[in-house]
XYZ file of N, CA, C and O in Angstrom:
712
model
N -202.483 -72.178 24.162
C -201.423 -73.115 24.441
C -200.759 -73.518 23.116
O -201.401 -73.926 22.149
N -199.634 -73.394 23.141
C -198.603 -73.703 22.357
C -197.964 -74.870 21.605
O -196.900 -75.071 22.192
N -198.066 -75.604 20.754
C -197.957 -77.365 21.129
C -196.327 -77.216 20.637
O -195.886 -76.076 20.490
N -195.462 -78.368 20.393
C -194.361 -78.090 19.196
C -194.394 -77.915 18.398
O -193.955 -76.958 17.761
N -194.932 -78.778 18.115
C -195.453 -78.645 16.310
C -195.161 -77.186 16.062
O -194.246 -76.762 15.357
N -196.092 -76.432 16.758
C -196.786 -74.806 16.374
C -195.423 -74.144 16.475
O -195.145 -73.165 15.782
N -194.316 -74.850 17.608
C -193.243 -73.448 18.114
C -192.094 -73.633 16.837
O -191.604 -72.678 16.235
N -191.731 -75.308 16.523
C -190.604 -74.999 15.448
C -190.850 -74.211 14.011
O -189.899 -74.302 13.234
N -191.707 -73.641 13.664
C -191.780 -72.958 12.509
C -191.753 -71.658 12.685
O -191.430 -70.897 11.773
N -192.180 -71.141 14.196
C -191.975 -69.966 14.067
C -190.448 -69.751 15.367
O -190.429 -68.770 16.111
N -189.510 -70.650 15.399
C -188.346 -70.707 16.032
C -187.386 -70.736 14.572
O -186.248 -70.311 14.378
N -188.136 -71.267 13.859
C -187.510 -71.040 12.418
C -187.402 -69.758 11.214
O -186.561 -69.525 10.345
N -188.741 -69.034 11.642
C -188.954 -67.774 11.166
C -187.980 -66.870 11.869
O -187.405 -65.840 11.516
N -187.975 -67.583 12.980
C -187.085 -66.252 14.457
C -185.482 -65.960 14.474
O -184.863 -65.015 14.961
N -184.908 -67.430 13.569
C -183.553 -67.812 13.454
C -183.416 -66.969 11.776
O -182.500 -66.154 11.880
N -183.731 -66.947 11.031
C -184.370 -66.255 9.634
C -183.809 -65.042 9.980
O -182.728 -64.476 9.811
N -185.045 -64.773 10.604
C -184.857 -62.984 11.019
C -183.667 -62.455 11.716
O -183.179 -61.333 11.575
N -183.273 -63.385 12.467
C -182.002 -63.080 13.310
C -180.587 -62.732 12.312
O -179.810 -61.779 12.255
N -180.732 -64.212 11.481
C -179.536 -64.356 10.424
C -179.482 -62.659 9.263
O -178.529 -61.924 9.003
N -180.926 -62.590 8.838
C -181.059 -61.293 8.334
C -181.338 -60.024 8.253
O -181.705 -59.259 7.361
N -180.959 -59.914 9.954
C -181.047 -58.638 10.734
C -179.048 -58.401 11.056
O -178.456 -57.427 11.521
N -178.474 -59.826 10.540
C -176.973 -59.744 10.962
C -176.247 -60.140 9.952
O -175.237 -60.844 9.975
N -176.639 -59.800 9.311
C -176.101 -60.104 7.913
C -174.891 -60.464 7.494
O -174.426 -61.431 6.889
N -174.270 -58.954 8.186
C -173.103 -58.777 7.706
C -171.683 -59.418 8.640
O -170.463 -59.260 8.613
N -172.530 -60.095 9.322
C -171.747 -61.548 9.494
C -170.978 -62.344 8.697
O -170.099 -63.146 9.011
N -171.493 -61.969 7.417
C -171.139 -63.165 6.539
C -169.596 -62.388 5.915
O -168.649 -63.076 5.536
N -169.579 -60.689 5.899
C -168.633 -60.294 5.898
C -167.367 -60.523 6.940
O -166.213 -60.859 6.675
N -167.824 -60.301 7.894
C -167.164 -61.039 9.239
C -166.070 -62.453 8.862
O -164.859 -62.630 8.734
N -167.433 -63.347 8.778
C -167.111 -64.641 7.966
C -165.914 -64.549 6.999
O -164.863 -65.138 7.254
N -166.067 -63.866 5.976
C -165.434 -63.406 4.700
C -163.697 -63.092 4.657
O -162.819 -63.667 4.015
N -163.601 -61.687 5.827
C -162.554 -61.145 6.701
C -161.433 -62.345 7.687
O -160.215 -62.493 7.789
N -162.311 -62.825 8.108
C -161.519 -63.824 8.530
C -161.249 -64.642 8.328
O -160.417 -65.210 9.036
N -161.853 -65.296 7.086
C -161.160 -66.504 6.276
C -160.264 -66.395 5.296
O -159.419 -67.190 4.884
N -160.677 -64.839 4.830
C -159.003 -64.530 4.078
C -157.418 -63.947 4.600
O -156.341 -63.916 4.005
N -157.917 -63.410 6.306
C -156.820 -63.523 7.399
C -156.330 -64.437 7.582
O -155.109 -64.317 7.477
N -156.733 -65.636 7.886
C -156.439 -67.111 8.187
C -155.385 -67.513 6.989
O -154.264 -67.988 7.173
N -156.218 -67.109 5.251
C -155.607 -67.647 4.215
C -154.212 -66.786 4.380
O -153.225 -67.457 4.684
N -154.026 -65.337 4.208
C -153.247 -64.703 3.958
C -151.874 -65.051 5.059
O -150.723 -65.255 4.673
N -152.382 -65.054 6.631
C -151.574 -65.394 7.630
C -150.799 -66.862 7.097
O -149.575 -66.780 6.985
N -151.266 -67.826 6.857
C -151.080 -69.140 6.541
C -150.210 -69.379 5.849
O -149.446 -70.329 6.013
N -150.139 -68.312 4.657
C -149.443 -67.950 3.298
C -148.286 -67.303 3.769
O -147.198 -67.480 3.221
N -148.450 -66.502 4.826
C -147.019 -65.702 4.748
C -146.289 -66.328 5.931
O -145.134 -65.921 6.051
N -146.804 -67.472 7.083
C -145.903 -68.107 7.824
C -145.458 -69.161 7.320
O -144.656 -69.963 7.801
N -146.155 -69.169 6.010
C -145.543 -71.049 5.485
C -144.835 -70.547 4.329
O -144.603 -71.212 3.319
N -144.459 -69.189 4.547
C -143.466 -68.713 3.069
C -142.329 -69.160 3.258
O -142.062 -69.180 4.459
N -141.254 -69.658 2.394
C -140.172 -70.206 2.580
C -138.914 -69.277 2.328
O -138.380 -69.406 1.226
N -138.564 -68.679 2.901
C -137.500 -67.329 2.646
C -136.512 -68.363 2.892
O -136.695 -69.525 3.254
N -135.320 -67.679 2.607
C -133.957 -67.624 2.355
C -133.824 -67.321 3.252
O -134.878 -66.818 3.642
N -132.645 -67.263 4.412
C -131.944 -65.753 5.643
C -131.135 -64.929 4.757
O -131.493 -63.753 4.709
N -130.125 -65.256 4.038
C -129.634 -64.905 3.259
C -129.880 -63.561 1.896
O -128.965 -63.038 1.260
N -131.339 -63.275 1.750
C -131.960 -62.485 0.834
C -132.689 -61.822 1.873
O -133.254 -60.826 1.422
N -132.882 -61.995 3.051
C -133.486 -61.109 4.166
C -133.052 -59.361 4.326
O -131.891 -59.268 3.926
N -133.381 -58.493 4.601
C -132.976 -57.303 4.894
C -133.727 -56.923 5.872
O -134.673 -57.660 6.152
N -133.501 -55.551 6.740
C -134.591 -55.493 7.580
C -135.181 -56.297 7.790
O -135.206 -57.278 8.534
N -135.954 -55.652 6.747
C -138.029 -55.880 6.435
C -137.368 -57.124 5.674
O -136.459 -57.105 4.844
N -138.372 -58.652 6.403
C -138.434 -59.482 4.903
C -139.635 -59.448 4.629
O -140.600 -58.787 5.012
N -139.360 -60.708 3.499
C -140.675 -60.746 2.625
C -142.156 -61.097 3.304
O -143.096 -61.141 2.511
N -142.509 -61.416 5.081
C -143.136 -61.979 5.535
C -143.920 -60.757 5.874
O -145.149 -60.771 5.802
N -143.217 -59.649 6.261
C -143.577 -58.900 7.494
C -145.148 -57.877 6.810
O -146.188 -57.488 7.342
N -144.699 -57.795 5.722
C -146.589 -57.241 5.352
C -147.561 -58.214 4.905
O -148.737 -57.986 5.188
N -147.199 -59.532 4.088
C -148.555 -60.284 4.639
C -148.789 -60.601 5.998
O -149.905 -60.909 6.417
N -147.777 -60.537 6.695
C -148.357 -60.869 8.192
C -149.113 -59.898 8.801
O -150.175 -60.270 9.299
N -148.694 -58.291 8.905
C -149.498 -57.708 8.990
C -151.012 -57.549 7.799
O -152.093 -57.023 8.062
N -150.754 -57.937 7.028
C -152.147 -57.514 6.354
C -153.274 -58.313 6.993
O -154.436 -57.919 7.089
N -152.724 -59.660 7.483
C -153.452 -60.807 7.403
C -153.612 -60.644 9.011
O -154.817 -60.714 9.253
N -152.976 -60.481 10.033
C -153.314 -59.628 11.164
C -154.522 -58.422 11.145
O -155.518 -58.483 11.866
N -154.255 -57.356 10.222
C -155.307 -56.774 10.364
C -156.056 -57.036 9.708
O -156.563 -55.958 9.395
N -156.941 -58.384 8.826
C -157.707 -58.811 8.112
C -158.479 -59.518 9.548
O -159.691 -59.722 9.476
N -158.019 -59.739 10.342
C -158.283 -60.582 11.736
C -159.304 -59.551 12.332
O -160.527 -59.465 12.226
N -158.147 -58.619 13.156
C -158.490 -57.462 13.530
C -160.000 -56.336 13.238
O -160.681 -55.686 14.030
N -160.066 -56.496 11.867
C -160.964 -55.530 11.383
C -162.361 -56.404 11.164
O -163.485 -56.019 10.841
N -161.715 -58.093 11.548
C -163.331 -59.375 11.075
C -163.742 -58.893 13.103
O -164.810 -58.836 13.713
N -162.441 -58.673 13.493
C -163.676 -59.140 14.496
C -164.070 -57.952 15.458
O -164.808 -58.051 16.438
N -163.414 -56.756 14.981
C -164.419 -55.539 15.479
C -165.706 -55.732 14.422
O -166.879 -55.920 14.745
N -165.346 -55.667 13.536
C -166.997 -55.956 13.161
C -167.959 -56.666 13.422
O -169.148 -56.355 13.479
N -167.444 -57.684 13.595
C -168.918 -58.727 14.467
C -168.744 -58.349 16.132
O -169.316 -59.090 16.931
N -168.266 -57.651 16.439
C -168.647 -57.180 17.805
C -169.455 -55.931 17.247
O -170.638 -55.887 17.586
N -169.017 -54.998 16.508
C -169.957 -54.010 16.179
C -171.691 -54.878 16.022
O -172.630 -54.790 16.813
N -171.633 -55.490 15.022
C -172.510 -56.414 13.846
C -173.489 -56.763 15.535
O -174.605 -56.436 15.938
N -172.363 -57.560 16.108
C -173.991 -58.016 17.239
C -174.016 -57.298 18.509
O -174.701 -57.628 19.477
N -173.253 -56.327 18.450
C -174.071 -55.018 19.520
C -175.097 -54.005 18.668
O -175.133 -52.841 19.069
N -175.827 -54.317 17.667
C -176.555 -53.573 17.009
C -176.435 -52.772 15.813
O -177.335 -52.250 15.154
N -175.035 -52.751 15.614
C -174.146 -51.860 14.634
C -175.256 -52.628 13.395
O -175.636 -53.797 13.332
N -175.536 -51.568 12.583
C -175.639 -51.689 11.013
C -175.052 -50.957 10.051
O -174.646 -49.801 10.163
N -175.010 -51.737 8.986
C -174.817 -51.107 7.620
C -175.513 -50.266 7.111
O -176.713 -50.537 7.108
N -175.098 -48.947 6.489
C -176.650 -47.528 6.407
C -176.707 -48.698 4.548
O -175.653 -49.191 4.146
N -177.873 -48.881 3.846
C -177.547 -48.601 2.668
C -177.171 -47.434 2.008
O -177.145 -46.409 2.690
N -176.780 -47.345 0.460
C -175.997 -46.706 -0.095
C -176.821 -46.091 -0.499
O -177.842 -46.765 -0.635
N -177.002 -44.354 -0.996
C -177.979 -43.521 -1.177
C -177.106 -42.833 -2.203
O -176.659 -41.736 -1.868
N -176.723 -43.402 -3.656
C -176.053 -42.775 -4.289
C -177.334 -42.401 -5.280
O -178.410 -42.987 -5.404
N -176.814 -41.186 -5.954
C -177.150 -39.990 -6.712
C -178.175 -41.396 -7.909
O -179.116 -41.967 -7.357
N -177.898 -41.719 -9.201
C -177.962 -42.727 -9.873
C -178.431 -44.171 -9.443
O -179.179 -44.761 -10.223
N -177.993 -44.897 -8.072
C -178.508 -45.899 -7.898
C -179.653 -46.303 -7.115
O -179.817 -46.112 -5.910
N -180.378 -46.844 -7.874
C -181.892 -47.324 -7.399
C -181.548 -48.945 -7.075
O -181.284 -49.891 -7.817
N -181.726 -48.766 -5.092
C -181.688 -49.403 -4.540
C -182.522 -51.076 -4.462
O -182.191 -52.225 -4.167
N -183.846 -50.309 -4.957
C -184.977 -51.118 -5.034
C -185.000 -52.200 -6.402
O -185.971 -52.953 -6.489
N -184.280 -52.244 -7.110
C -183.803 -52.637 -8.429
C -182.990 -53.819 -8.466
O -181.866 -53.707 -7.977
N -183.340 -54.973 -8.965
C -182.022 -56.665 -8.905
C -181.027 -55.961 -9.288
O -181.016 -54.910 -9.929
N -179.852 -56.824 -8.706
C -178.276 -56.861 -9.973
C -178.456 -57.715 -11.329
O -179.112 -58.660 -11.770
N -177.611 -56.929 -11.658
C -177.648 -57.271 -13.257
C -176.799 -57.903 -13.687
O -175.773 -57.613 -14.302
N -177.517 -59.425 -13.133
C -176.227 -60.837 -13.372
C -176.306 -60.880 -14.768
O -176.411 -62.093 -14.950
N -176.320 -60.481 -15.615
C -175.644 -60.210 -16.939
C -174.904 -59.941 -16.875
O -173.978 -60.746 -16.968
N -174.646 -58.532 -16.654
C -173.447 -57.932 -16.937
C -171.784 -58.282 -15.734
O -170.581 -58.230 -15.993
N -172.560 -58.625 -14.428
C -171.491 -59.355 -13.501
C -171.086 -60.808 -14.067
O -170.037 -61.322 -13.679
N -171.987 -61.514 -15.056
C -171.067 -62.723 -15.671
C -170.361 -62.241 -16.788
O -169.233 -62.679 -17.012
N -171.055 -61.103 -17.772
C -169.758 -60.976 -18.773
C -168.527 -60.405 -18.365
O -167.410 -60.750 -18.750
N -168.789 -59.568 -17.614
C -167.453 -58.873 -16.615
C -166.157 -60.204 -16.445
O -164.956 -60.334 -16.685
N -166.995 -60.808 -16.029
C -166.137 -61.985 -14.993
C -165.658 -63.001 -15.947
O -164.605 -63.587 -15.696
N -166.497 -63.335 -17.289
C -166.033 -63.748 -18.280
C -165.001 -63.300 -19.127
O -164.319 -63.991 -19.884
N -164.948 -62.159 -18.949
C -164.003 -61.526 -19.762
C -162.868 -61.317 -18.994
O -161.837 -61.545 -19.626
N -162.666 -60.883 -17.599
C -161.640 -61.200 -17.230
C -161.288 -62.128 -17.296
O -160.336 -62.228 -18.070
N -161.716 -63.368 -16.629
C -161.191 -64.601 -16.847
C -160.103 -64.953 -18.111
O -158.943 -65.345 -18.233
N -161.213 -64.563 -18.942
C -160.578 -64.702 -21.091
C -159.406 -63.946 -21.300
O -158.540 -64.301 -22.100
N -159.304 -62.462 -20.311
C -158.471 -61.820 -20.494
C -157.253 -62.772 -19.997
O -156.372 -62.977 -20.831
N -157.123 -63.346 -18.773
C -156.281 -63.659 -17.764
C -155.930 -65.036 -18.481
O -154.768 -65.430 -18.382
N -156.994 -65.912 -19.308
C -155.909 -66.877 -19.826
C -155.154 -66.252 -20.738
O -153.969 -66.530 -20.919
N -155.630 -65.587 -21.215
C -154.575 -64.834 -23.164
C -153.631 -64.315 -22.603
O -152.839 -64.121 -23.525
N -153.148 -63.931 -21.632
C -151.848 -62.923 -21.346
C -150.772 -63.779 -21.404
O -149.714 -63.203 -21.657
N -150.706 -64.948 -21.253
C -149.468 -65.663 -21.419
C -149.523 -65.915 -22.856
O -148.867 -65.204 -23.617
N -149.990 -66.525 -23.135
C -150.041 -66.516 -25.137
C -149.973 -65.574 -25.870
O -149.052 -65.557 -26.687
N -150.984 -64.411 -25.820
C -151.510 -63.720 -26.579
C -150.643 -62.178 -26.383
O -150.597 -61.166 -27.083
N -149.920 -62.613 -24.902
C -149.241 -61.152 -24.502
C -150.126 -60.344 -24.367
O -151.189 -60.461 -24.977
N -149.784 -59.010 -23.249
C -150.032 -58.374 -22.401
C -151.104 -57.262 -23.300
O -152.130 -56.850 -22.760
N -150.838 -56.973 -24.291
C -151.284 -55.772 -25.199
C -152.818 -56.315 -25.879
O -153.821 -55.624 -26.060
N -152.632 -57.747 -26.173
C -153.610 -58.552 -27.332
C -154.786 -58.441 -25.454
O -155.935 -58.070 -25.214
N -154.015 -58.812 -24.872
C -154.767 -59.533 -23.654
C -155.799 -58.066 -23.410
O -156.992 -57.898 -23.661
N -154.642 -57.023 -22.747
C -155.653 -55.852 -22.472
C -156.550 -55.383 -22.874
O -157.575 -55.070 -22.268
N -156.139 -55.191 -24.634
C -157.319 -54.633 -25.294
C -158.344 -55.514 -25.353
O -159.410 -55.009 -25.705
N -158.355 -56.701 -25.115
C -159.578 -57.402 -25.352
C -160.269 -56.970 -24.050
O -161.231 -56.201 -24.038
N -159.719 -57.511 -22.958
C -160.589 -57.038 -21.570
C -160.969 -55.236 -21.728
O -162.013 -54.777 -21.264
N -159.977 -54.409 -22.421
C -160.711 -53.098 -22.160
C -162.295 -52.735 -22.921
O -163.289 -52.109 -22.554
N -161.899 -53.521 -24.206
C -163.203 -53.728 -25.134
C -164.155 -54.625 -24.362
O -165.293 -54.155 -24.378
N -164.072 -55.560 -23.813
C -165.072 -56.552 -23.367
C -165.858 -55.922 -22.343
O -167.083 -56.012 -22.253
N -164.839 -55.061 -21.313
C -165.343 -54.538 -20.330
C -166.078 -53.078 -20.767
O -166.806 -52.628 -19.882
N -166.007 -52.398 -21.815
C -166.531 -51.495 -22.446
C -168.056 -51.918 -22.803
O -168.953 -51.474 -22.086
N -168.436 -52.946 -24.128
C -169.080 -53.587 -24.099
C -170.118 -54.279 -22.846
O -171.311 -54.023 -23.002
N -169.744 -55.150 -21.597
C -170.532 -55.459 -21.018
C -171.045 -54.219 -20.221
O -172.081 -54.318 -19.564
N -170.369 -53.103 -20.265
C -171.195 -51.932 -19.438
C -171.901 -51.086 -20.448
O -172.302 -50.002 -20.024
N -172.129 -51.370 -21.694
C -173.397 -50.857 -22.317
C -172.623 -49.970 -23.721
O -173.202 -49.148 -24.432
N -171.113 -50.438 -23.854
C -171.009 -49.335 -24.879
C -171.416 -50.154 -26.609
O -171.736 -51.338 -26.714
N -171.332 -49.468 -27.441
C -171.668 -50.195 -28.408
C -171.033 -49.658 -29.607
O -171.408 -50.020 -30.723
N -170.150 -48.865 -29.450
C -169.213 -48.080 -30.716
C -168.213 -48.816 -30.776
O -167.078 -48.745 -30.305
N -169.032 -49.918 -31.741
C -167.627 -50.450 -32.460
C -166.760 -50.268 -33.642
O -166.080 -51.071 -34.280
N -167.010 -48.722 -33.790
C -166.426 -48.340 -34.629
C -165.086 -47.136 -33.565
O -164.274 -46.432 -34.165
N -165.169 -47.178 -32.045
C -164.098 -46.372 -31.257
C -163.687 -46.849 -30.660
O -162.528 -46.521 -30.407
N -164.330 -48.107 -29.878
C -163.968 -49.202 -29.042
C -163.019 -49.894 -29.243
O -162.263 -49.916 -28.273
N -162.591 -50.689 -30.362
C -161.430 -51.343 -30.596
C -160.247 -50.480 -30.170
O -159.328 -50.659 -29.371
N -160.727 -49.088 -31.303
C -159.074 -48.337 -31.004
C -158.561 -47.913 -29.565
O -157.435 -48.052 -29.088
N -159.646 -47.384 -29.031
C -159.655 -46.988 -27.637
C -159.060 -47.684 -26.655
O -158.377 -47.137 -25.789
N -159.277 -48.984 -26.716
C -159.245 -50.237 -26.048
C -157.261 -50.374 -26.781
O -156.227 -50.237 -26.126
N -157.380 -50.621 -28.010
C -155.740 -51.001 -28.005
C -154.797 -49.498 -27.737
O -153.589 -49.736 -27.772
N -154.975 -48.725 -27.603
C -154.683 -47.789 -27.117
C -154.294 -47.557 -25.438
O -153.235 -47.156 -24.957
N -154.928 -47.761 -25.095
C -154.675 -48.225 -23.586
C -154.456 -49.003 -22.870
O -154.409 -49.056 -21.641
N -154.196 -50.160 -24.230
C -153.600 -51.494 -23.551
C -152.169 -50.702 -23.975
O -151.285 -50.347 -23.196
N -152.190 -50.596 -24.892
C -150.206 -50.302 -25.266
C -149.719 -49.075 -23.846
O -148.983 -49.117 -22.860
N -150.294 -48.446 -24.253
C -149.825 -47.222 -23.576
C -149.566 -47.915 -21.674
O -148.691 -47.653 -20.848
N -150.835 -48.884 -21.606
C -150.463 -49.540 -19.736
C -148.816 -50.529 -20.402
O -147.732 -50.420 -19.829
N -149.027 -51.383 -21.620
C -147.745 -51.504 -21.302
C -146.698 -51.433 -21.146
O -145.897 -51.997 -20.400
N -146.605 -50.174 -22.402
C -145.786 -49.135 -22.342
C -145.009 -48.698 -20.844
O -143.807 -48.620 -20.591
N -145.991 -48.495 -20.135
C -145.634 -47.642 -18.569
C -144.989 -48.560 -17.544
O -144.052 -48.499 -16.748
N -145.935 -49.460 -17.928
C -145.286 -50.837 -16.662
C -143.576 -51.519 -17.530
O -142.493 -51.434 -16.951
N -143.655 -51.814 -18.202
C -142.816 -52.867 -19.129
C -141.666 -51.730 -19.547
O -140.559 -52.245 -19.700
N -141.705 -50.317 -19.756
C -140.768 -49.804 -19.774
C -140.268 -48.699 -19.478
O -139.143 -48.210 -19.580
N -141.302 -48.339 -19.073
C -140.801 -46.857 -17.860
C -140.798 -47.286 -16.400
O -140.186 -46.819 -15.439
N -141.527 -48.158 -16.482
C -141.185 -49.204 -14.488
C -140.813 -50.082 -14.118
O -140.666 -50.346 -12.925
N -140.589 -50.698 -14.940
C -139.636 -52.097 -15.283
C -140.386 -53.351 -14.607
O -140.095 -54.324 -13.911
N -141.277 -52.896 -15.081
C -142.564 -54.369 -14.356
C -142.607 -55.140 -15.583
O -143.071 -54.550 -16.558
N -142.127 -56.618 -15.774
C -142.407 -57.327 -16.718
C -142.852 -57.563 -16.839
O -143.325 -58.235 -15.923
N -143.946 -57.522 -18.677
C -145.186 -57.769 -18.628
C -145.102 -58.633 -19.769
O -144.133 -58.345 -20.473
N -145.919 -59.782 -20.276
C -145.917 -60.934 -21.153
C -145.841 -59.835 -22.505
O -146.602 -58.868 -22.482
N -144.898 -60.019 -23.677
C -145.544 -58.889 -24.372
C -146.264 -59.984 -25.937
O -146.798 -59.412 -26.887
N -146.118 -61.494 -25.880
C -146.750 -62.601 -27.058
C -145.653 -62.152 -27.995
O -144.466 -61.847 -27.877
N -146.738 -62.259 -29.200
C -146.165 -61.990 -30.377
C -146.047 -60.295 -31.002
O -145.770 -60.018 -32.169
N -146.288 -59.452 -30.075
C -145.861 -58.356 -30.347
C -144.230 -57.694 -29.348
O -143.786 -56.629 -28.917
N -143.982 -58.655 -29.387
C -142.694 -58.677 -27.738
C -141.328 -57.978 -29.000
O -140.463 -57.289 -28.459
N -141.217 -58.155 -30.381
C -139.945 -57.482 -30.854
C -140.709 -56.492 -31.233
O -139.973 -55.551 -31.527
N -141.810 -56.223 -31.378
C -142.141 -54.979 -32.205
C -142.447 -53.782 -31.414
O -142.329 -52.646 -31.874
N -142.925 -54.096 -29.973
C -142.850 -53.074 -29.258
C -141.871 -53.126 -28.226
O -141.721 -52.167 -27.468
């Protein structure tokens, strides 16, 4: 015989198991709160009629944010008719192994660092730092190729955007020289 006491701990183990047999709920979760955001964003956009054509400016966040809906909630119908996620069986990655919140905070640090400097520091100072930083937090350590490498492919991205595509890009204090 069963008392309460005895049933809420293992009604608690049972809710546990449930939550982490469905995990990917939380993707679900995820999907549809950035549908909601994105939808929200593009019906409370304030257009002009006047700058309208066809297509305005609404009609692909609305669809994106429609099928951000769409794709949350076939998945949690998949998710709780049994559907799972296979894990990933790549060549190199050992499954059984933590993440390496090191390197996901310097990552994230460095973008960040990157993303304030681009207005100050312009687009070129900005890149190469994130290409070096991001070089660095994934294990490189030639800092004698890294710098160049890194400003090298910052110029050359701004090069492409800023004047072969006409995407304006912050260029700081290198803005007359390149």
């Amino acid at each position: 015989m069963t008392t309460g006491t005895d049933r809420a701990p293992k009604e608690a183990a049972g809710r546990r198991a449930w939550l982490r047999d469905h995990s990917e709920l939380g993707v679900c979760a995820l999907l549809l709160g950035l549908g909601v955001l994105v939808l929200t964003d593009a019906l409370t956009m304030d257009v002009d009629i006047a700058q309208r054509g066809p297509v305005g400016p609404r009609t692909v966040p609305v669809a994106v944010g429609a099928g951000l809906l769409v794709i949350a909630a076939l998945l949690a119908v998949d998710v709780l008719r049994g559907g799972r996620g296979r894990a990933e069986g790549g060549e190199d990655v050992d499954l059984s192994e933590p993440a390496d919140w090191r390197t996901v905070l310097l990552l994230s640090g460095i973008f960040l660092g990157a993303a304030v400097l681009i207005e100050p520091a312009g687009f070129p100072v900005a890149g190469a730092l994130l290409f070096w930083g991001a070089a660095f937090a994934l294990g490189s350590r030639r800092v004698d190729r890294d710098p160049l490498i890194a400003a090298a492919l910052s110029l050359i991205t701004y090069a492409v955007f800023d004047k072969l595509l006409g995407v304006p890009l912050p260029g700081g204090p290198l803005m007359g020289v390149l």
